[in-house]
Amino acid sequence: MKAMNELMLHFMHDIYYAEKLGVRSMAKLAKAVENKELKDAILAHRGQSQHQIERLDQVFEALGKRAKGKTCAAMNGLAEEGEEAVEEFDRGPVLDAALIACGQAIEHYEIARYGAMVAWAKQLGLTEAANLLQQTLDEEKANDSLLNDLAERVLNPQASQEESDDDEDDEDESEGIDKGDEPKAQTKKRRPKK
Ligand code: FE
Ligand code: FE
Ligand code: FE
């Protein structure tokens, strides 16, 4: 059986990868943003995330472990959704509103991960790690509410004024046979329970 400190380490590897991908993804998505306030907010959070990675380095050190990442499937997917929005919508308030929603999904993932790790670190008596992770958790929460405010105050009202020049949507409805993508069946064999 694995112990709780290994659980902690497992998610440290996950979030280390996620933060690094976030830094790359934010640089890319900021280029697609039109609203200056949103662009500045994304780039500011990008800078903050670079400090969060340094903080993770310190946590690894406090745990006596080497800093390394392990593929986070969730973050890969969340970053990909942002890129999908860029392909799907033209530059402007509607895309900006979409990118805020995608950005908030990333913040919510980070809040879930850091929230759990702070609790585990406290449980394990790892005070220094808990304090460092708490600082990042607070930043993620602050960024989530900043994005929320920007959406409600500026971008959602602007986006609602945009008119569609796309008549593809009607087609889908009238035909009624396009069911869209379905989740793929799991092909991986389950290991029998011991
Ligand atoms: Fe972060
Ligand atoms: Fe993950
Ligand atoms: Fe974040």
CSV table of C-alpha atoms and ligand atoms in Angstrom, one decimal:
chain,number,residue,atom,x,y,z
A,1,MET,CA,0.0,0.0,0.0
A,2,LYS,CA,1.1,3.5,-0.8
A,3,ALA,CA,1.3,6.1,1.9
A,4,MET,CA,-0.2,9.6,2.0
A,5,ASN,CA,3.1,11.3,1.3
A,6,GLU,CA,3.2,9.4,-2.0
A,7,LEU,CA,-0.2,10.7,-2.8
A,8,MET,CA,1.0,14.2,-2.2
A,9,LEU,CA,4.0,13.6,-4.4
A,10,HIS,CA,1.8,12.1,-7.2
A,11,PHE,CA,-0.2,15.3,-7.4
A,12,MET,CA,2.9,17.5,-7.1
A,13,HIS,CA,4.1,15.9,-10.3
A,14,ASP,CA,0.7,16.4,-11.9
A,15,ILE,CA,0.4,20.1,-11.0
A,16,TYR,CA,4.1,20.8,-11.9
A,17,TYR,CA,3.3,19.7,-15.4
A,18,ALA,CA,0.0,21.6,-15.4
A,19,GLU,CA,1.6,24.9,-14.4
A,20,LYS,CA,4.3,24.6,-17.0
A,21,LEU,CA,1.7,23.8,-19.7
A,22,GLY,CA,-0.4,26.7,-18.4
A,23,VAL,CA,2.5,29.2,-18.9
A,24,ARG,CA,2.9,28.1,-22.6
A,25,SER,CA,-0.9,28.0,-23.2
A,26,MET,CA,-1.5,31.5,-21.7
A,27,ALA,CA,1.2,33.0,-24.0
A,28,LYS,CA,-0.6,31.4,-27.0
A,29,LEU,CA,-4.1,32.3,-26.0
A,30,ALA,CA,-3.3,35.9,-25.1
A,31,LYS,CA,-2.4,36.4,-28.7
A,32,ALA,CA,-6.0,35.5,-29.8
A,33,VAL,CA,-7.6,37.9,-27.3
A,34,GLU,CA,-8.9,41.3,-28.5
A,35,ASN,CA,-9.8,43.0,-25.2
A,36,LYS,CA,-6.8,44.7,-23.6
A,37,GLU,CA,-7.9,44.3,-20.0
A,38,LEU,CA,-8.3,40.6,-20.6
A,39,LYS,CA,-5.0,40.3,-22.4
A,40,ASP,CA,-3.2,42.1,-19.6
A,41,ALA,CA,-4.9,39.9,-17.0
A,42,ILE,CA,-3.8,36.7,-18.8
A,43,LEU,CA,-0.2,37.9,-19.2
A,44,ALA,CA,-0.1,39.0,-15.5
A,45,HIS,CA,-1.3,35.6,-14.4
A,46,ARG,CA,1.3,34.0,-16.7
A,47,GLY,CA,4.0,35.9,-14.8
A,48,GLN,CA,2.4,34.8,-11.5
A,49,SER,CA,2.4,31.2,-12.7
A,50,GLN,CA,6.2,31.3,-13.3
A,51,HIS,CA,6.5,32.2,-9.6
A,52,GLN,CA,4.1,29.4,-8.8
A,53,ILE,CA,6.5,27.0,-10.5
A,54,GLU,CA,9.3,28.3,-8.4
A,55,ARG,CA,7.2,27.8,-5.3
A,56,LEU,CA,6.6,24.2,-6.4
A,57,ASP,CA,10.4,23.8,-6.7
A,58,GLN,CA,10.6,24.9,-3.1
A,59,VAL,CA,7.8,22.4,-2.0
A,60,PHE,CA,9.7,19.6,-3.8
A,61,GLU,CA,12.8,20.7,-1.9
A,62,ALA,CA,10.9,20.7,1.4
A,63,LEU,CA,9.7,17.2,0.6
A,64,GLY,CA,13.3,16.1,-0.1
A,65,LYS,CA,12.3,15.1,-3.7
A,66,ARG,CA,13.5,16.1,-7.2
A,67,ALA,CA,11.2,18.5,-9.0
A,68,LYS,CA,9.6,16.8,-12.0
A,69,GLY,CA,6.3,16.8,-13.9
A,70,LYS,CA,4.1,14.0,-15.1
A,71,THR,CA,1.5,14.4,-17.9
A,72,CYS,CA,-1.8,15.8,-16.6
A,73,ALA,CA,-4.5,14.6,-18.9
A,74,ALA,CA,-7.0,17.2,-17.5
A,75,MET,CA,-4.7,20.2,-18.2
A,76,ASN,CA,-3.9,18.8,-21.7
A,77,GLY,CA,-7.7,18.7,-22.3
A,78,LEU,CA,-8.4,22.2,-20.8
A,79,ALA,CA,-5.6,23.8,-22.9
A,80,GLU,CA,-7.0,22.0,-26.0
A,81,GLU,CA,-10.5,23.4,-25.3
A,82,GLY,CA,-9.0,26.9,-25.3
A,83,GLU,CA,-7.4,26.2,-28.7
A,84,GLU,CA,-10.7,24.8,-30.0
A,85,ALA,CA,-12.4,28.0,-29.1
A,86,VAL,CA,-9.8,30.0,-31.0
A,87,GLU,CA,-10.5,27.9,-34.1
A,88,GLU,CA,-14.3,28.0,-33.7
A,89,PHE,CA,-14.9,31.7,-33.0
A,90,ASP,CA,-13.6,34.9,-34.8
A,91,ARG,CA,-11.5,37.3,-32.9
A,92,GLY,CA,-13.6,39.6,-30.8
A,93,PRO,CA,-15.9,39.8,-27.7
A,94,VAL,CA,-17.5,36.3,-28.3
A,95,LEU,CA,-14.1,34.6,-28.5
A,96,ASP,CA,-12.9,36.7,-25.5
A,97,ALA,CA,-15.9,35.5,-23.5
A,98,ALA,CA,-15.2,31.9,-24.5
A,99,LEU,CA,-11.5,32.3,-23.5
A,100,ILE,CA,-12.5,33.6,-20.0
A,101,ALA,CA,-14.7,30.6,-19.5
A,102,CYS,CA,-11.8,28.3,-20.6
A,103,GLY,CA,-9.4,30.2,-18.3
A,104,GLN,CA,-11.8,29.8,-15.4
A,105,ALA,CA,-12.0,26.1,-16.0
A,106,ILE,CA,-8.2,26.0,-15.6
A,107,GLU,CA,-8.4,28.0,-12.4
A,108,HIS,CA,-11.0,25.7,-11.0
A,109,TYR,CA,-8.9,22.7,-11.8
A,110,GLU,CA,-5.9,24.3,-10.0
A,111,ILE,CA,-8.1,25.3,-7.1
A,112,ALA,CA,-9.2,21.7,-6.7
A,113,ARG,CA,-5.6,20.4,-6.8
A,114,TYR,CA,-4.0,23.0,-4.6
A,115,GLY,CA,-7.0,22.8,-2.1
A,116,ALA,CA,-6.4,19.1,-1.7
A,117,MET,CA,-2.7,19.4,-1.4
A,118,VAL,CA,-2.9,22.1,1.2
A,119,ALA,CA,-5.1,19.9,3.3
A,120,TRP,CA,-2.8,16.9,2.8
A,121,ALA,CA,0.3,18.9,3.7
A,122,LYS,CA,-1.4,20.1,6.9
A,123,GLN,CA,-2.5,16.6,7.7
A,124,LEU,CA,1.1,15.4,7.2
A,125,GLY,CA,2.5,18.2,9.4
A,126,LEU,CA,4.4,19.7,6.4
A,127,THR,CA,3.9,23.3,7.5
A,128,GLU,CA,6.3,24.9,5.0
A,129,ALA,CA,4.8,23.0,2.1
A,130,ALA,CA,1.3,23.9,3.3
A,131,ASN,CA,2.1,27.6,3.5
A,132,LEU,CA,3.7,27.7,0.0
A,133,LEU,CA,0.8,25.8,-1.6
A,134,GLN,CA,-1.7,28.0,0.2
A,135,GLN,CA,-0.1,31.2,-1.3
A,136,THR,CA,-0.7,29.7,-4.8
A,137,LEU,CA,-4.2,28.6,-3.9
A,138,ASP,CA,-5.0,32.2,-2.9
A,139,GLU,CA,-3.6,33.5,-6.2
A,140,GLU,CA,-5.7,31.0,-8.3
A,141,LYS,CA,-8.9,32.0,-6.4
A,142,ALA,CA,-8.1,35.7,-6.9
A,143,ASN,CA,-7.6,35.1,-10.6
A,144,ASP,CA,-10.8,33.2,-10.9
A,145,SER,CA,-12.8,36.0,-9.4
A,146,LEU,CA,-10.9,38.6,-11.5
A,147,LEU,CA,-11.9,36.7,-14.7
A,148,ASN,CA,-15.5,36.3,-13.4
A,149,ASP,CA,-15.7,40.1,-12.8
A,150,LEU,CA,-14.3,40.9,-16.3
A,151,ALA,CA,-16.8,38.5,-17.9
A,152,GLU,CA,-19.8,39.9,-16.2
A,153,ARG,CA,-18.8,43.6,-16.3
A,154,VAL,CA,-17.3,43.8,-19.8
A,155,LEU,CA,-17.2,40.8,-22.1
A,156,ASN,CA,-20.5,39.1,-21.7
A,157,PRO,CA,-22.4,42.4,-22.3
A,158,GLN,CA,-20.2,43.0,-25.4
A,159,ALA,CA,-20.5,39.5,-26.6
A,160,SER,CA,-24.3,39.6,-26.4
A,161,GLN,CA,-24.3,42.5,-28.9
A,162,GLU,CA,-22.6,40.5,-31.6
A,163,GLU,CA,-24.6,39.2,-34.5
A,164,SER,CA,-24.0,35.8,-36.2
A,165,ASP,CA,-23.1,35.6,-39.8
A,166,ASP,CA,-23.1,31.8,-39.6
A,167,ASP,CA,-26.1,29.9,-40.9
A,168,GLU,CA,-24.7,26.4,-40.3
A,169,ASP,CA,-26.6,26.1,-37.0
A,170,ASP,CA,-30.0,26.0,-38.6
A,171,GLU,CA,-28.9,23.2,-40.9
A,172,ASP,CA,-28.1,20.9,-37.9
A,173,GLU,CA,-31.5,21.4,-36.4
A,174,SER,CA,-33.5,20.8,-39.5
A,175,GLU,CA,-31.8,17.6,-40.4
A,176,GLY,CA,-32.0,16.3,-36.9
A,177,ILE,CA,-29.7,13.3,-37.6
A,178,ASP,CA,-26.4,14.7,-36.6
A,179,LYS,CA,-25.8,13.5,-33.1
A,180,GLY,CA,-22.3,14.9,-32.9
A,181,ASP,CA,-19.4,13.3,-31.1
A,182,GLU,CA,-20.0,10.5,-28.7
A,183,PRO,CA,-17.6,9.6,-25.9
A,184,LYS,CA,-15.4,6.8,-27.0
A,185,ALA,CA,-15.8,3.4,-25.3
A,186,GLN,CA,-13.0,2.6,-22.9
A,187,THR,CA,-10.8,0.0,-24.4
A,188,LYS,CA,-8.4,-0.4,-21.6
A,189,LYS,CA,-9.0,-3.6,-19.7
A,190,ARG,CA,-9.9,-3.2,-16.0
A,191,ARG,CA,-7.8,-5.0,-13.6
A,192,PRO,CA,-9.8,-7.4,-11.5
A,193,LYS,CA,-10.2,-6.4,-7.9
A,194,LYS,CA,-8.1,-8.3,-5.5
B,1,FE,FE,-1.3,28.2,-11.4
B,2,FE,FE,-4.1,16.4,-13.5
B,3,FE,FE,-3.9,29.7,-12.5
